[in-house]
mmCIF file of C-alpha atoms in Angstrom:
data_model
loop_
_atom_site.group_PDB
_atom_site.id
_atom_site.type_symbol
_atom_site.label_atom_id
_atom_site.label_comp_id
_atom_site.label_asym_id
_atom_site.label_seq_id
_atom_site.Cartn_x
_atom_site.Cartn_y
_atom_site.Cartn_z
ATOM 1 C CA MET A 1295 -11.095 22.671 -19.932
ATOM 2 C CA ASN A 1296 -12.419 19.684 -18.118
ATOM 3 C CA LYS A 1297 -13.703 20.427 -14.707
ATOM 4 C CA ILE A 1298 -17.161 19.405 -14.796
ATOM 5 C CA ASN A 1299 -19.555 16.501 -13.863
ATOM 6 C CA ILE A 1300 -18.866 13.954 -16.501
ATOM 7 C CA SER A 1301 -22.025 11.686 -16.161
ATOM 8 C CA THR A 1302 -24.372 14.694 -16.472
ATOM 9 C CA LEU A 1303 -22.369 15.583 -19.759
ATOM 10 C CA ILE A 1304 -22.545 12.285 -21.134
ATOM 11 C CA LEU A 1305 -26.329 12.092 -20.488
ATOM 12 C CA LYS A 1306 -26.808 15.101 -22.062
ATOM 13 C CA SER A 1307 -24.826 14.257 -25.145
ATOM 14 C CA HIS A 1308 -26.913 11.076 -25.568
ATOM 15 C CA ARG A 1309 -29.925 12.811 -25.248
ATOM 16 C CA ARG A 1310 -28.965 15.565 -27.879
ATOM 17 C CA TYR A 1311 -28.012 12.729 -30.021
ATOM 18 C CA TRP A 1312 -31.155 10.914 -30.076
ATOM 19 C CA PHE A 1313 -33.019 14.293 -30.337
ATOM 20 C CA GLY A 1314 -31.042 14.995 -33.153
ATOM 21 C CA LEU A 1315 -31.805 11.571 -35.137
ATOM 22 C CA LEU A 1316 -35.634 12.301 -34.292
ATOM 23 C CA LEU A 1317 -35.261 15.849 -36.093
ATOM 24 C CA ILE A 1318 -33.748 13.907 -39.348
ATOM 25 C CA TRP A 1319 -36.235 15.430 -41.907
ATOM 26 C CA GLY A 1320 -36.553 13.926 -45.589
ATOM 27 C CA VAL A 1321 -39.354 15.092 -47.775
ATOM 28 C CA SER A 1322 -40.249 14.457 -51.391
ATOM 29 C CA CYS A 1323 -41.708 18.023 -52.365
ATOM 30 C CA ASN A 1324 -43.314 17.149 -55.832
ATOM 31 C CA THR A 1325 -46.332 19.042 -54.698
ATOM 32 C CA ALA A 1326 -45.068 21.682 -52.240
ATOM 33 C CA TRP A 1327 -42.025 22.751 -54.324
ATOM 34 C CA GLY A 1328 -43.386 22.066 -57.985
ATOM 35 C CA ARG A 1329 -43.207 18.912 -60.344
ATOM 36 C CA ASP A 1330 -39.796 20.108 -61.376
ATOM 37 C CA ILE A 1331 -37.909 19.413 -58.682
ATOM 38 C CA ALA A 1332 -37.660 17.103 -55.437
ATOM 39 C CA LEU A 1333 -36.078 18.223 -52.448
ATOM 40 C CA LYS A 1334 -34.545 16.324 -49.577
ATOM 41 C CA LEU A 1335 -33.386 17.538 -46.385
ATOM 42 C CA GLU A 1336 -31.584 15.275 -43.768
ATOM 43 C CA GLY A 1337 -30.270 16.193 -40.342
ATOM 44 C CA PRO A 1338 -31.607 17.983 -37.321
ATOM 45 C CA LEU A 1339 -33.322 21.375 -37.525
ATOM 46 C CA THR A 1340 -31.711 22.622 -34.115
ATOM 47 C CA GLN A 1341 -29.316 25.164 -32.944
ATOM 48 C CA GLY A 1342 -26.013 23.716 -33.816
ATOM 49 C CA GLY A 1343 -27.301 21.198 -36.237
ATOM 50 C CA LEU A 1344 -25.843 20.197 -39.853
ATOM 51 C CA VAL A 1345 -28.541 19.847 -42.748
ATOM 52 C CA LYS A 1346 -27.510 18.028 -45.974
ATOM 53 C CA GLY A 1347 -30.066 18.743 -48.913
ATOM 54 C CA LYS A 1348 -30.323 17.654 -52.323
ATOM 55 C CA THR A 1349 -32.141 19.094 -55.062
ATOM 56 C CA ASP A 1350 -31.696 19.377 -59.005
ATOM 57 C CA PRO A 1351 -28.023 20.037 -59.428
ATOM 58 C CA ARG A 1352 -29.261 22.576 -62.201
ATOM 59 C CA SER A 1353 -31.107 24.921 -59.273
ATOM 60 C CA LYS A 1354 -29.772 27.423 -57.455
ATOM 61 C CA VAL A 1355 -29.871 27.269 -53.682
ATOM 62 C CA PHE A 1356 -30.208 30.272 -51.060
ATOM 63 C CA PHE A 1357 -30.154 30.162 -47.111
ATOM 64 C CA ASP A 1358 -31.078 33.398 -45.585
ATOM 65 C CA ASP A 1359 -30.332 35.046 -48.889
ATOM 66 C CA GLN A 1360 -26.633 33.536 -48.862
ATOM 67 C CA SER A 1361 -25.900 31.698 -51.979
ATOM 68 C CA VAL A 1362 -24.930 28.001 -51.025
ATOM 69 C CA ARG A 1363 -22.832 25.804 -53.335
ATOM 70 C CA VAL A 1364 -24.796 22.782 -55.276
ATOM 71 C CA SER A 1365 -22.487 19.900 -56.111
ATOM 72 C CA LYS A 1366 -22.677 18.133 -59.301
ATOM 73 C CA GLN A 1367 -24.916 15.448 -57.654
ATOM 74 C CA GLY A 1368 -27.360 18.262 -56.207
ATOM 75 C CA VAL A 1369 -25.787 18.016 -52.719
ATOM 76 C CA PHE A 1370 -25.672 21.104 -50.515
ATOM 77 C CA LEU A 1371 -25.254 21.811 -47.191
ATOM 78 C CA ILE A 1372 -26.787 24.309 -44.555
ATOM 79 C CA GLY A 1373 -26.067 24.739 -40.723
ATOM 80 C CA PHE A 1374 -27.539 26.833 -37.749
ATOM 81 C CA GLY A 1375 -25.398 28.390 -35.282
ATOM 82 C CA ARG A 1376 -25.427 28.438 -31.315
ATOM 83 C CA ASP A 1377 -27.862 31.098 -31.158
ATOM 84 C CA ALA A 1378 -29.810 30.693 -34.553
ATOM 85 C CA LYS A 1379 -32.999 32.518 -34.524
ATOM 86 C CA PRO A 1380 -36.060 30.278 -34.618
ATOM 87 C CA GLN A 1381 -37.056 30.462 -38.283
ATOM 88 C CA ALA A 1382 -34.755 30.401 -41.307
ATOM 89 C CA ARG A 1383 -35.728 30.558 -45.021
ATOM 90 C CA LEU A 1384 -34.766 28.320 -47.893
ATOM 91 C CA LYS A 1385 -35.105 29.373 -51.317
ATOM 92 C CA VAL A 1386 -34.480 27.175 -54.464
ATOM 93 C CA MET A 1387 -34.442 28.816 -57.979
ATOM 94 C CA LEU A 1388 -35.367 26.112 -60.221
ATOM 95 C CA PRO A 1389 -33.890 25.381 -63.736
ATOM 96 C CA ASN A 1390 -37.180 26.838 -65.347
ATOM 97 C CA GLY A 1391 -36.372 30.234 -63.589
ATOM 98 C CA ALA A 1392 -39.041 29.445 -61.070
ATOM 99 C CA GLU A 1393 -38.503 30.211 -57.246
ATOM 100 C CA GLN A 1394 -39.865 28.389 -54.191
ATOM 101 C CA THR A 1395 -39.248 29.407 -50.764
ATOM 102 C CA ARG A 1396 -39.558 27.159 -47.515
ATOM 103 C CA GLU A 1397 -39.571 28.597 -43.771
ATOM 104 C CA LEU A 1398 -37.439 26.079 -41.587
ATOM 105 C CA LYS A 1399 -38.580 25.976 -37.792
ATOM 106 C CA ILE A 1400 -35.319 25.792 -35.674
ATOM 107 C CA THR A 1401 -35.368 23.955 -32.386
ATOM 108 C CA GLN A 1402 -33.868 26.366 -29.729
ATOM 109 C CA ARG A 1403 -31.675 24.803 -26.813
ATOM 110 C CA GLN A 1404 -30.704 25.777 -23.634
ATOM 111 C CA TYR A 1405 -27.013 25.618 -22.697
ATOM 112 C CA HIS A 1406 -25.079 24.623 -19.571
ATOM 113 C CA ILE A 1407 -22.975 27.011 -17.784
ATOM 114 C CA GLN A 1408 -19.250 26.035 -16.985
ATOM 115 C CA HIS A 1409 -17.196 27.499 -14.724
ATOM 116 C CA ILE A 1410 -13.498 26.984 -15.061
ATOM 117 C CA LYS A 1411 -11.080 27.962 -12.409
ATOM 118 C CA GLY A 1412 -7.219 27.972 -12.106
ATOM 119 C CA LEU A 1413 -6.202 29.314 -15.530
ATOM 120 C CA PRO A 1414 -3.196 31.470 -15.772
ATOM 121 C CA ALA A 1415 -3.912 35.122 -15.583
ATOM 122 C CA ARG A 1416 -2.527 35.793 -18.876
ATOM 123 C CA GLN A 1417 -4.837 33.319 -20.617
ATOM 124 C CA VAL A 1418 -8.042 34.963 -19.157
ATOM 125 C CA SER A 1419 -6.816 38.686 -19.268
ATOM 126 C CA PRO A 1420 -3.819 38.797 -21.956
ATOM 127 C CA SER A 1421 -1.591 41.734 -22.322
ATOM 128 C CA GLY A 1422 -1.281 44.068 -25.711
ATOM 129 C CA ALA A 1423 1.084 42.092 -27.062
ATOM 130 C CA ASP A 1424 -0.737 38.628 -26.475
ATOM 131 C CA LEU A 1425 -4.100 40.234 -27.622
ATOM 132 C CA ALA A 1426 -2.516 41.199 -31.030
ATOM 133 C CA ARG A 1427 -1.053 37.817 -31.234
ATOM 134 C CA ILE A 1428 -4.621 36.166 -30.696
ATOM 135 C CA HIS A 1429 -6.144 38.803 -33.303
ATOM 136 C CA GLN A 1430 -3.504 37.626 -35.915
ATOM 137 C CA GLU A 1431 -4.138 33.803 -35.272
ATOM 138 C CA ALA A 1432 -7.725 34.347 -35.213
ATOM 139 C CA ALA A 1433 -7.749 35.708 -38.570
ATOM 140 C CA MET A 1434 -5.678 32.871 -39.664
ATOM 141 C CA VAL A 1435 -8.189 30.512 -38.738
ATOM 142 C CA LYS A 1436 -10.792 32.474 -40.316
ATOM 143 C CA GLU A 1437 -9.437 32.579 -43.499
ATOM 144 C CA THR A 1438 -9.116 28.715 -43.518
ATOM 145 C CA ARG A 1439 -12.445 28.469 -42.777
ATOM 146 C CA SER A 1440 -13.564 30.399 -45.542
ATOM 147 C CA LEU A 1441 -12.320 28.056 -48.237
ATOM 148 C CA ASP A 1442 -15.156 26.560 -50.333
ATOM 149 C CA ASP A 1443 -13.843 23.388 -51.868
ATOM 150 C CA VAL A 1444 -15.991 21.528 -54.851
ATOM 151 C CA ARG A 1445 -15.339 18.231 -52.557
ATOM 152 C CA THR A 1446 -17.894 16.253 -50.888
ATOM 153 C CA ASP A 1447 -15.817 14.172 -48.574
ATOM 154 C CA PHE A 1448 -18.708 14.463 -45.691
ATOM 155 C CA LEU A 1449 -20.882 12.660 -47.532
ATOM 156 C CA LYS A 1450 -19.054 9.440 -46.097
ATOM 157 C CA GLY A 1451 -20.138 10.534 -42.509
ATOM 158 C CA PHE A 1452 -18.444 11.205 -39.289
ATOM 159 C CA ILE A 1453 -16.541 9.033 -36.433
ATOM 160 C CA TRP A 1454 -15.282 10.159 -32.951
ATOM 161 C CA PRO A 1455 -11.357 11.268 -33.686
ATOM 162 C CA VAL A 1456 -10.899 9.858 -30.100
ATOM 163 C CA HIS A 1457 -12.816 8.069 -27.449
ATOM 164 C CA GLY A 1458 -12.801 9.166 -23.760
ATOM 165 C CA PRO A 1459 -14.851 10.982 -21.235
ATOM 166 C CA ILE A 1460 -17.051 13.904 -22.691
ATOM 167 C CA THR A 1461 -15.963 16.686 -20.164
ATOM 168 C CA GLY A 1462 -16.897 20.060 -22.379
ATOM 169 C CA ILE A 1463 -19.784 20.307 -24.344
ATOM 170 C CA TYR A 1464 -21.234 22.736 -27.197
ATOM 171 C CA GLY A 1465 -22.757 25.889 -26.326
ATOM 172 C CA SER A 1466 -21.936 25.996 -22.694
ATOM 173 C CA GLN A 1467 -21.324 29.304 -21.377
ATOM 174 C CA ARG A 1468 -17.809 29.534 -20.025
ATOM 175 C CA ILE A 1469 -16.893 31.474 -16.746
ATOM 176 C CA LEU A 1470 -13.149 31.514 -16.486
ATOM 177 C CA ASN A 1471 -11.644 32.571 -13.183
ATOM 178 C CA GLY A 1472 -15.054 33.976 -12.440
ATOM 179 C CA GLN A 1473 -15.372 36.173 -15.278
ATOM 180 C CA PRO A 1474 -17.769 35.234 -18.220
ATOM 181 C CA ARG A 1475 -16.270 34.738 -21.647
ATOM 182 C CA THR A 1476 -17.319 33.631 -24.971
ATOM 183 C CA PRO A 1477 -19.201 30.129 -25.089
ATOM 184 C CA HIS A 1478 -17.692 26.881 -25.995
ATOM 185 C CA TYR A 1479 -17.942 25.790 -29.612
ATOM 186 C CA GLY A 1480 -16.595 22.272 -29.359
ATOM 187 C CA VAL A 1481 -16.871 18.972 -27.690
ATOM 188 C CA ASP A 1482 -13.979 18.166 -25.162
ATOM 189 C CA ILE A 1483 -12.847 14.561 -24.671
ATOM 190 C CA ALA A 1484 -10.370 13.800 -21.990
ATOM 191 C CA ALA A 1485 -7.639 11.577 -22.928
ATOM 192 C CA PRO A 1486 -3.819 11.075 -22.080
ATOM 193 C CA VAL A 1487 -0.846 13.060 -23.513
ATOM 194 C CA GLY A 1488 0.058 11.433 -26.671
ATOM 195 C CA THR A 1489 -3.211 9.544 -27.508
ATOM 196 C CA LEU A 1490 -3.583 9.345 -31.061
ATOM 197 C CA VAL A 1491 -6.205 11.404 -32.989
ATOM 198 C CA HIS A 1492 -7.994 10.027 -35.877
ATOM 199 C CA ALA A 1493 -9.572 11.823 -38.757
ATOM 200 C CA PRO A 1494 -13.047 11.821 -38.284
ATOM 201 C CA ALA A 1495 -14.099 12.046 -42.060
ATOM 202 C CA ASP A 1496 -11.827 12.441 -45.186
ATOM 203 C CA GLY A 1497 -10.526 15.657 -46.244
ATOM 204 C CA VAL A 1498 -7.458 17.975 -46.763
ATOM 205 C CA VAL A 1499 -5.283 19.707 -44.238
ATOM 206 C CA THR A 1500 -5.893 23.430 -44.726
ATOM 207 C CA LEU A 1501 -4.148 24.431 -41.418
ATOM 208 C CA ALA A 1502 -1.346 22.899 -39.163
ATOM 209 C CA HIS A 1503 0.025 25.159 -36.671
ATOM 210 C CA SER A 1504 2.199 23.906 -33.245
ATOM 211 C CA ASN A 1505 1.727 26.688 -31.145
ATOM 212 C CA MET A 1506 -1.093 29.268 -31.168
ATOM 213 C CA LEU A 1507 -1.601 31.058 -27.837
ATOM 214 C CA LEU A 1508 -4.953 29.998 -26.775
ATOM 215 C CA SER A 1509 -5.550 26.717 -29.001
ATOM 216 C CA GLY A 1510 -1.869 25.363 -28.684
ATOM 217 C CA GLY A 1511 -1.264 22.738 -31.199
ATOM 218 C CA THR A 1512 -3.836 23.326 -33.914
ATOM 219 C CA LEU A 1513 -4.901 21.343 -37.075
ATOM 220 C CA ILE A 1514 -7.940 22.071 -39.375
ATOM 221 C CA ILE A 1515 -9.226 19.491 -41.991
ATOM 222 C CA ASP A 1516 -11.461 20.583 -44.867
ATOM 223 C CA HIS A 1517 -14.151 18.265 -45.812
ATOM 224 C CA GLY A 1518 -15.730 20.599 -48.799
ATOM 225 C CA HIS A 1519 -18.336 22.760 -49.328
ATOM 226 C CA GLY A 1520 -17.098 24.958 -46.341
ATOM 227 C CA LEU A 1521 -17.499 22.106 -44.050
ATOM 228 C CA SER A 1522 -14.229 21.837 -41.677
ATOM 229 C CA SER A 1523 -13.197 20.102 -38.478
ATOM 230 C CA THR A 1524 -10.726 21.927 -36.047
ATOM 231 C CA PHE A 1525 -8.650 19.960 -33.395
ATOM 232 C CA ILE A 1526 -6.743 22.089 -30.741
ATOM 233 C CA HIS A 1527 -4.756 21.556 -27.572
ATOM 234 C CA LEU A 1528 -2.752 19.212 -29.475
ATOM 235 C CA SER A 1529 1.088 17.704 -28.166
ATOM 236 C CA ARG A 1530 1.981 16.867 -31.850
ATOM 237 C CA ILE A 1531 0.507 17.164 -35.502
ATOM 238 C CA LEU A 1532 1.301 14.133 -37.576
ATOM 239 C CA VAL A 1533 0.244 15.987 -41.121
ATOM 240 C CA LYS A 1534 1.111 19.012 -42.987
ATOM 241 C CA LYS A 1535 -0.673 21.207 -45.025
ATOM 242 C CA GLY A 1536 -2.050 20.270 -48.211
ATOM 243 C CA ASP A 1537 -2.065 16.248 -46.817
ATOM 244 C CA ARG A 1538 -5.290 14.445 -48.239
ATOM 245 C CA VAL A 1539 -6.303 12.362 -45.209
ATOM 246 C CA LEU A 1540 -8.644 9.436 -44.967
ATOM 247 C CA GLN A 1541 -11.405 8.616 -42.208
ATOM 248 C CA GLY A 1542 -9.773 6.654 -39.378
ATOM 249 C CA LYS A 1543 -6.233 7.468 -40.158
ATOM 250 C CA PRO A 1544 -3.986 9.124 -37.428
ATOM 251 C CA ILE A 1545 -3.683 12.847 -37.768
ATOM 252 C CA ALA A 1546 -2.225 14.145 -34.272
ATOM 253 C CA LYS A 1547 -1.693 13.276 -30.908
ATOM 254 C CA VAL A 1548 -3.589 14.611 -27.577
ATOM 255 C CA GLY A 1549 -1.655 17.288 -25.922
ATOM 256 C CA ALA A 1550 -2.439 19.881 -22.993
ATOM 257 C CA THR A 1551 -1.116 23.170 -24.766
ATOM 258 C CA GLY A 1552 -2.704 26.652 -24.965
ATOM 259 C CA ARG A 1553 -5.478 27.832 -22.496
ATOM 260 C CA VAL A 1554 -6.134 24.283 -20.634
ATOM 261 C CA THR A 1555 -6.465 22.856 -17.285
ATOM 262 C CA GLY A 1556 -5.822 19.287 -18.294
ATOM 263 C CA ALA A 1557 -4.766 16.973 -21.439
ATOM 264 C CA HIS A 1558 -7.794 16.640 -23.874
ATOM 265 C CA LEU A 1559 -8.923 16.805 -27.410
ATOM 266 C CA ASP A 1560 -11.032 19.909 -28.477
ATOM 267 C CA TRP A 1561 -12.827 18.906 -31.640
ATOM 268 C CA ARG A 1562 -14.997 21.709 -33.287
ATOM 269 C CA ILE A 1563 -16.929 21.611 -36.530
ATOM 270 C CA ASN A 1564 -17.583 24.601 -38.676
ATOM 271 C CA LEU A 1565 -19.615 25.269 -41.897
ATOM 272 C CA PHE A 1566 -17.622 28.144 -42.911
ATOM 273 C CA GLN A 1567 -17.725 30.706 -40.022
ATOM 274 C CA THR A 1568 -21.105 29.001 -38.437
ATOM 275 C CA ARG A 1569 -19.895 26.919 -35.533
ATOM 276 C CA LEU A 1570 -21.624 23.558 -35.202
ATOM 277 C CA ASP A 1571 -22.279 20.735 -32.676
ATOM 278 C CA PRO A 1572 -19.823 17.796 -33.487
ATOM 279 C CA GLN A 1573 -21.732 15.758 -31.357
ATOM 280 C CA LEU A 1574 -24.770 15.726 -33.579
ATOM 281 C CA LEU A 1575 -22.817 14.137 -36.542
ATOM 282 C CA VAL A 1576 -21.737 11.279 -34.495
ATOM 283 C CA PRO A 1577 -23.399 8.365 -32.310
ATOM 284 C CA PRO A 1578 -22.744 8.244 -28.689
ATOM 285 C CA MET A 1579 -19.450 7.826 -27.376
ATOM 286 C CA PRO A 1580 -18.616 4.031 -27.300
ATOM 287 C CA THR A 1581 -18.259 3.141 -23.606
ATOM 288 C CA ALA A 1582 -14.875 1.531 -22.602
ATOM 289 C CA SER A 1583 -14.911 -2.517 -22.275
ATOM 290 C CA LYS A 1584 -14.565 -3.964 -19.112
#
C-alpha cells in the first residue's frame, strides 16, 4: 500500500519520533505515590505510544481497570491505541495494601488520509467465502496476540526490520478504490521482493502463515508481556512457530503478497489487541549512503 508522497511521510515520521522523545516521562514518586514505592514511566504519552513502567515488583498494577503483568524486576507495559481518549488511569496497589491512582494525559494526534487505487475488486469487496476466510484468519491472529508470556525481550529495545522509503504510516485513514476502510495500523517500508527482514527485537515466533488472504505471508513474533511484532506481505518466511529469534537476525523476505499495490514490508506492533505505532519505538529511518 504505497502510493503516497514519500518526502512528506518521512518528514512526519521524524517529527513524530522527536515528539515522542520529548514526551518520555520518568518520575520518582516518593512523595506523590507514598514512601513505600518509586514509580517510573518511560515512553510517549500519546496515541499509538508504548510506555514502560517500573515499580515495586510486589505491587499490583491496573491500567484503565485492567490488570497488568508486573515482572520479577517490577517492569510492566501499558499502551495507547490510535483513538485513545485524552485521559487514562493507572492504579498501583502497594505491597502494604494501600492504593495510589494517577491520571495520565494522552496527547491526541491528527492522521493522514491515504487514497489507494488499483486494488483487485475481490480484496476491497470480498465474496461470502472470502469474508469467512478473512474472519477465520483474523481470529487466528487475535488468539496469537492474546499470549501473555513472562519474558521481557522488549527491554533490549527495537531496531528497524528493514531499511527503505517509508510509504505508509500508522493511523492513516485508508480509502481503497474510493471506498473508506479501516485505518492503517503499521508502517510500510518499500523494498524489493526478496529483501531480508530482520528481527527488530528478541522474541519467540508465535505464528507463521505463508498465505493469508489480505496479509499474504504473515509472521508474528512475541516479545513478552503481550507485546508482539507482526510482519505481512512476505514472500518467504525463514523461521517456524516456536523458534527463538534474536535481534538483527534474518526472519523473512519482503514480498508483494496479499492486498498490496507493490513490494513492501508492513510492520506492526501490538500490546495484546491494542495497536501501537512502530515508529515511536525506533530512531528515524537511516538514509541511504551515497
